[in-house]
N, CA and C of each residue as an Amber inpcrd file, in Angstrom:
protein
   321
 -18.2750000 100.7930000 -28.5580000 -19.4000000 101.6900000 -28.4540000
 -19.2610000 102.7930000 -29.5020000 -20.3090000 103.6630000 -29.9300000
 -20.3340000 104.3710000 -31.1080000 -19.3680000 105.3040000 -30.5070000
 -18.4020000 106.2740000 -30.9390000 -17.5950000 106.9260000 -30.7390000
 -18.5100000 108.3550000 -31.1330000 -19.6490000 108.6130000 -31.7960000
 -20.8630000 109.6530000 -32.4690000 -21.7470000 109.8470000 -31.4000000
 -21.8220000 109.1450000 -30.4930000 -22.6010000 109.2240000 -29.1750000
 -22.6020000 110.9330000 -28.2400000 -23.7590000 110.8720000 -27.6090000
 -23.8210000 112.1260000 -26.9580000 -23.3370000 111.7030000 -25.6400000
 -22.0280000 112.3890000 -25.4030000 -21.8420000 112.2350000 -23.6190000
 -22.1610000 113.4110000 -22.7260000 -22.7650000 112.7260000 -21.9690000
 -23.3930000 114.1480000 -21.2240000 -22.8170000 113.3630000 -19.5690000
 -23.0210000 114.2360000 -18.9170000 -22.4530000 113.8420000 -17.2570000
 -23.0890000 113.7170000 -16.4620000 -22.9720000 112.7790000 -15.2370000
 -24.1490000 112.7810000 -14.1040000 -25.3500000 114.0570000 -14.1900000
 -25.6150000 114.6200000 -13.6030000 -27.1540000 115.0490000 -13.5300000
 -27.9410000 114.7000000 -14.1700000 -29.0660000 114.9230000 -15.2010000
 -30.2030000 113.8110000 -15.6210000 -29.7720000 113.0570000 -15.7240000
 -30.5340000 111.9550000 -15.5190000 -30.4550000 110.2860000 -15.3500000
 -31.4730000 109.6450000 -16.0830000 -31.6520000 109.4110000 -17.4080000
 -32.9450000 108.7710000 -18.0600000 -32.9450000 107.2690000 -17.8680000
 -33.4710000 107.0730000 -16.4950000 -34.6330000 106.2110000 -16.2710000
 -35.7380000 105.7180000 -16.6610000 -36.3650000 104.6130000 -16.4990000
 -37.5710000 104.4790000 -16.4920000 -38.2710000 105.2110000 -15.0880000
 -39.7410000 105.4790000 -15.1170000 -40.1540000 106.0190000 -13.8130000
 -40.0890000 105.0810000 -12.5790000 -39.9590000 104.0230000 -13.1480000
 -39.6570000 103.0750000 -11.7830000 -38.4280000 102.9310000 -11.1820000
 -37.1160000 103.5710000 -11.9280000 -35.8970000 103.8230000 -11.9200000
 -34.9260000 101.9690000 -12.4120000 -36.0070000 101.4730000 -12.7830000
 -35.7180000  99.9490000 -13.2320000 -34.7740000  99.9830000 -14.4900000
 -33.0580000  99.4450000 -14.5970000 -32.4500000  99.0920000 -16.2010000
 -32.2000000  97.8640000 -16.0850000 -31.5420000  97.5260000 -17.1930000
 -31.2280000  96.2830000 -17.5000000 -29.9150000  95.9250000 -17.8340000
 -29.5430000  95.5380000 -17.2730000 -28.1650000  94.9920000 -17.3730000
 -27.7010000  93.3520000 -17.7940000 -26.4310000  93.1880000 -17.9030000
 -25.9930000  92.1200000 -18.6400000 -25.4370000  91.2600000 -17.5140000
 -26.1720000  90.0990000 -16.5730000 -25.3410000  89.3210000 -15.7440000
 -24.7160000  88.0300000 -16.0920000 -23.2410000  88.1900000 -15.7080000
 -22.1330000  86.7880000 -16.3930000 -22.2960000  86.0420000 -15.1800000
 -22.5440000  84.7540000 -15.2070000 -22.5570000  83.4480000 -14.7520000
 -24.0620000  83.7480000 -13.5770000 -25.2090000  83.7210000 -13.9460000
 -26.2780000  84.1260000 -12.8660000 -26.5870000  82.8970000 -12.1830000
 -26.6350000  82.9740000 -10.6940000 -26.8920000  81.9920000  -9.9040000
 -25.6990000  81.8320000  -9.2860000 -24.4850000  81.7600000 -10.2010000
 -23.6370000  81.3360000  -9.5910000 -21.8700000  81.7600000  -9.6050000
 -21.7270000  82.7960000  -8.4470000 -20.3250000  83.8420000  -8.8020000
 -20.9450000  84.5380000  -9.8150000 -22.3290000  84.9480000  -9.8160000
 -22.6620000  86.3070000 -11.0240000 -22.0040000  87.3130000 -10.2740000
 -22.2090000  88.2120000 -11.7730000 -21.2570000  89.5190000 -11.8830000
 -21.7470000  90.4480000 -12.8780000 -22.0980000  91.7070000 -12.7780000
 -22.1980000  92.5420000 -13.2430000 -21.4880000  92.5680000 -14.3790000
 -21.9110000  92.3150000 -15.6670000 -20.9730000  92.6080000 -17.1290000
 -20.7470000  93.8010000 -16.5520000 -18.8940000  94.2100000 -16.7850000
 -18.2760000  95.8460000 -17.6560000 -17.6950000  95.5610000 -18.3590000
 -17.6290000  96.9210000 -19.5070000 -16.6530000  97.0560000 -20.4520000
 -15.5060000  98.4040000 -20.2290000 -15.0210000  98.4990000 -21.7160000
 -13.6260000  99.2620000 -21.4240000 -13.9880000 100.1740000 -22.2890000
 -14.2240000 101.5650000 -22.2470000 -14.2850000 102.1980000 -23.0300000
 -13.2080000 102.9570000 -23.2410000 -12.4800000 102.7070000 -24.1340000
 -10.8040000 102.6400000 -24.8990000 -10.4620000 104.2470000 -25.3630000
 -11.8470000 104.9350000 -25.8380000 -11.3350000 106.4370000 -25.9220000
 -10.9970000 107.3230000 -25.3820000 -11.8050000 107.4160000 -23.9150000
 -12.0470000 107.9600000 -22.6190000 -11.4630000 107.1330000 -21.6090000
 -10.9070000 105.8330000 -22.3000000 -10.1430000 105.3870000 -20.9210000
 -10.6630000 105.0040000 -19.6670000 -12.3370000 104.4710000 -19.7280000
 -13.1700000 104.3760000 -18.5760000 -13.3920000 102.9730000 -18.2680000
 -13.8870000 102.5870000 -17.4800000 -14.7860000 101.2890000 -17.1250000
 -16.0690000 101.4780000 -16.9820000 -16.8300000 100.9200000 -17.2970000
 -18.2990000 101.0480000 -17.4170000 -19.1470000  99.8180000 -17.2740000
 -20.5670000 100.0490000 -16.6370000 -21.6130000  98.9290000 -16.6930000
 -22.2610000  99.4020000 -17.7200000 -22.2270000  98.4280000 -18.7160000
 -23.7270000  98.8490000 -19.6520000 -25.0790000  98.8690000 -19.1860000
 -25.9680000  99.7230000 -19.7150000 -27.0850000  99.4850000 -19.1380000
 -27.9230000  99.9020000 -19.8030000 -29.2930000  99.4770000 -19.9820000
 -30.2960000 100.1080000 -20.9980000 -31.7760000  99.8670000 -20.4730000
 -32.7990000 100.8950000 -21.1580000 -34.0160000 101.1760000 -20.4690000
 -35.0280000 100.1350000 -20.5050000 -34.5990000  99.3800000 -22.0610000
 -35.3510000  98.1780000 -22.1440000 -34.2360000  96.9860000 -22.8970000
 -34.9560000  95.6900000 -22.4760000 -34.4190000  94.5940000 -22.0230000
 -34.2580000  94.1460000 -24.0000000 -34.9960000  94.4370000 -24.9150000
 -34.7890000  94.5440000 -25.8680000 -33.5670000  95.1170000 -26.1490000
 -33.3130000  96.1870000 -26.2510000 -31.7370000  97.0780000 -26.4910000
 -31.0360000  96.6260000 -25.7450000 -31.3130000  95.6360000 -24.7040000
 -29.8620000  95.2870000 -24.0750000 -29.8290000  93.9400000 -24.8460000
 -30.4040000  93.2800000 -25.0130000 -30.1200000  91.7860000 -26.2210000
 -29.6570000  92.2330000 -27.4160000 -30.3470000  93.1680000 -28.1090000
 -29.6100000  93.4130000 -29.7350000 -28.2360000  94.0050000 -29.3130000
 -27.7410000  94.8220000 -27.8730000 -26.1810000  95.4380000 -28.0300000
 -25.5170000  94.4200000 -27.6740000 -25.9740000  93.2800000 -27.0820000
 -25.3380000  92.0150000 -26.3210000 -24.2920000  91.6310000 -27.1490000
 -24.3360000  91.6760000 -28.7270000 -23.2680000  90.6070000 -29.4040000
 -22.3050000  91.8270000 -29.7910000 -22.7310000  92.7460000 -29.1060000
 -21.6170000  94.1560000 -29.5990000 -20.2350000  94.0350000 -28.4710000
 -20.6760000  93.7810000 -27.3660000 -19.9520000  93.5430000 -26.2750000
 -18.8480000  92.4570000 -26.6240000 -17.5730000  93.1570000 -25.4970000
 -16.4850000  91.9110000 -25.7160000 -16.8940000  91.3080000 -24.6550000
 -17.3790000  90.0890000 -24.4230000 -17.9730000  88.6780000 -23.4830000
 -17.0110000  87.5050000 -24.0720000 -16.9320000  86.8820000 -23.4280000
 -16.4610000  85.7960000 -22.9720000 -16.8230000  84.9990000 -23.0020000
 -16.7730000  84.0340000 -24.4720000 -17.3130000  82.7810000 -25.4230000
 -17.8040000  81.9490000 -24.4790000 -17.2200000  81.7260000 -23.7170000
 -16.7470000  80.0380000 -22.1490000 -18.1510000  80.8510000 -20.8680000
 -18.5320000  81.6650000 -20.9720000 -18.9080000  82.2580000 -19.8910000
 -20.9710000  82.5600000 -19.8590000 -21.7860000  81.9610000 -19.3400000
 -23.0210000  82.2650000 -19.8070000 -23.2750000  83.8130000 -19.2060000
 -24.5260000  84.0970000 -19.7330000 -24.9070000  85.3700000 -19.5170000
 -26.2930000  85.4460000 -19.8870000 -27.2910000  86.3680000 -18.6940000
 -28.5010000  86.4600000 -18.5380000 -28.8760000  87.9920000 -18.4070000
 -29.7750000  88.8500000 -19.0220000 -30.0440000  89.8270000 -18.8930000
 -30.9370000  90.2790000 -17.8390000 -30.6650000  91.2630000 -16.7610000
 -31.7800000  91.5610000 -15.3850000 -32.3090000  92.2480000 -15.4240000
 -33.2880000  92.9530000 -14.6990000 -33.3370000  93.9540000 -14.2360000
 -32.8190000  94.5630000 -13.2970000 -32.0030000  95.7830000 -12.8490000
 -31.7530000  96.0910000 -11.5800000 -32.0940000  97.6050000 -11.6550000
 -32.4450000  97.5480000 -10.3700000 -32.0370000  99.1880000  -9.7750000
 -31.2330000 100.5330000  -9.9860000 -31.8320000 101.5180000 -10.2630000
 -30.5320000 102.5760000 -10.8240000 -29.6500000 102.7930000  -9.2320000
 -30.4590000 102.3930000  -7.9260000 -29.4940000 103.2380000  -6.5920000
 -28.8210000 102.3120000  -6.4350000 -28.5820000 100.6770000  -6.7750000
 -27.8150000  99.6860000  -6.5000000 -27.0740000  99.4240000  -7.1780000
 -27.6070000  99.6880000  -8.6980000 -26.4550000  99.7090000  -9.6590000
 -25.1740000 100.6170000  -9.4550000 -25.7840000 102.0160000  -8.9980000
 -24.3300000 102.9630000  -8.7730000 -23.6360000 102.4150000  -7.6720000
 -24.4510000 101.8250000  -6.3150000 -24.0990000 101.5490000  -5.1330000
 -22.4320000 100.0370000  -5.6700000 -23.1600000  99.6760000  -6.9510000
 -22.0140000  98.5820000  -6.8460000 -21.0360000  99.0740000  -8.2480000
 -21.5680000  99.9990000  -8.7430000 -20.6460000 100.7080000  -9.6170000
 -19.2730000 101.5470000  -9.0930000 -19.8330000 102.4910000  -8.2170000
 -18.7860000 103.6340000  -7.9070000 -17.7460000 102.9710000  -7.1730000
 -17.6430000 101.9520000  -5.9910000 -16.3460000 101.5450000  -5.2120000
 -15.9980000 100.7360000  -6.2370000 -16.2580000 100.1550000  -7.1650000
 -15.3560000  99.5250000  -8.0630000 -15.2370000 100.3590000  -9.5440000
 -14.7610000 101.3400000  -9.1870000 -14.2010000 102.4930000 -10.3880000
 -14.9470000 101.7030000 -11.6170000 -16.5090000 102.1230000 -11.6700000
 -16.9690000 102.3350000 -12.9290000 -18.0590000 103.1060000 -12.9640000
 -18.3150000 103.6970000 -14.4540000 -19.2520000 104.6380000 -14.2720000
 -20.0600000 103.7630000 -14.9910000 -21.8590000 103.8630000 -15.5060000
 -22.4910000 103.4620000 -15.4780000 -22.9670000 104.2590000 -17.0510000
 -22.7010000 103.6010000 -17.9350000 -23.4170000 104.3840000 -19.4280000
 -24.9790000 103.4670000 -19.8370000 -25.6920000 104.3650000 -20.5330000
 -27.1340000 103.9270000 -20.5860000 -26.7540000 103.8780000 -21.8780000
 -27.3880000 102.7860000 -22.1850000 -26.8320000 102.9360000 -24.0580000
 -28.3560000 102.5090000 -24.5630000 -28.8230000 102.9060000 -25.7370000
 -29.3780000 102.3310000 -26.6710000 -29.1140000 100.8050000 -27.5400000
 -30.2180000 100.3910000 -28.3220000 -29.6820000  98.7050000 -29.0920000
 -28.6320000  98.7030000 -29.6880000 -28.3450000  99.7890000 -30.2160000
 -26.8270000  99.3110000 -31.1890000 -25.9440000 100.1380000 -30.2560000
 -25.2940000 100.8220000 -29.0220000 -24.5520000 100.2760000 -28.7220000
 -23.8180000 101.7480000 -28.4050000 -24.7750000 103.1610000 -28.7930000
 -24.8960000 104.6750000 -28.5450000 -24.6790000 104.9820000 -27.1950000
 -23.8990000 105.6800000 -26.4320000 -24.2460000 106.5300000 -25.8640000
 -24.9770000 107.0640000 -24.8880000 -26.2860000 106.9970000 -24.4270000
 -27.1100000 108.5370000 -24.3860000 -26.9880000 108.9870000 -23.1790000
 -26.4050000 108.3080000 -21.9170000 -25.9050000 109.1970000 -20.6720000
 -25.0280000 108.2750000 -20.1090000 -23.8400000 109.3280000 -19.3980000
 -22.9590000 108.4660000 -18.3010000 -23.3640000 108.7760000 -17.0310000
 -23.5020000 108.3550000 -16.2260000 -23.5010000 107.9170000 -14.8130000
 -22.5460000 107.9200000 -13.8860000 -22.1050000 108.8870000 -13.1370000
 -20.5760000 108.7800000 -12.4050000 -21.1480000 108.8410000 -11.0810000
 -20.8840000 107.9290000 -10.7740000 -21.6590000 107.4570000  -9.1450000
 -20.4810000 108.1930000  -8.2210000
């Protein structure tokens, strides 16, 4: 992820008004799973997530994924996303197409 990125902390949450993102699901249909990554500077775990389904396909080949493994882009929920973020120690970054930043999410 860009290391030039703005980190800012839970309170605003840029959503869509429907509170709808998009996320990256590994193996859908079957044992899917929420893509995370490792963010190596800060030492975090994270769900990627982005406002539109576009910026989550162009950051897709930015991600370390797993050659052997398919993957489908969703929509989900911002209250379910944290709901399955926070007990499994990750915070939730909204990134832009290439792969920025623009809020973390600490459920």
């Amino acid at each position: 992820m860009n290391e030039h990125a703005q980190n800012t902390e839970s309170g605003e949450e840029p959503v869509s008004e429907t509170g709808w993102l998009w996320v990256l699901i590994q193996n859908p249909g079957e044992n899917e799973q929420i893509v995370g990554q490792y963010y190596q500077k800060d030492g975090v775990s994270f769900i990627p997530a982005f406002g539109e389904k576009e910026e989550a396909r162009r950051c897709q080949g930015k991600m370390a994924l797993n050659d052997n493994k398919k993957y489908e882009i969703q929509a989900m929920h911002i209250n379910d996303l944290k709901m399955q973020a926070g007990p499994n120690g990750f915070q939730v970054f909204i990134l832009n197409g290439v792969g920025e930043i623009l809020r973390r999410i600490i459920p």
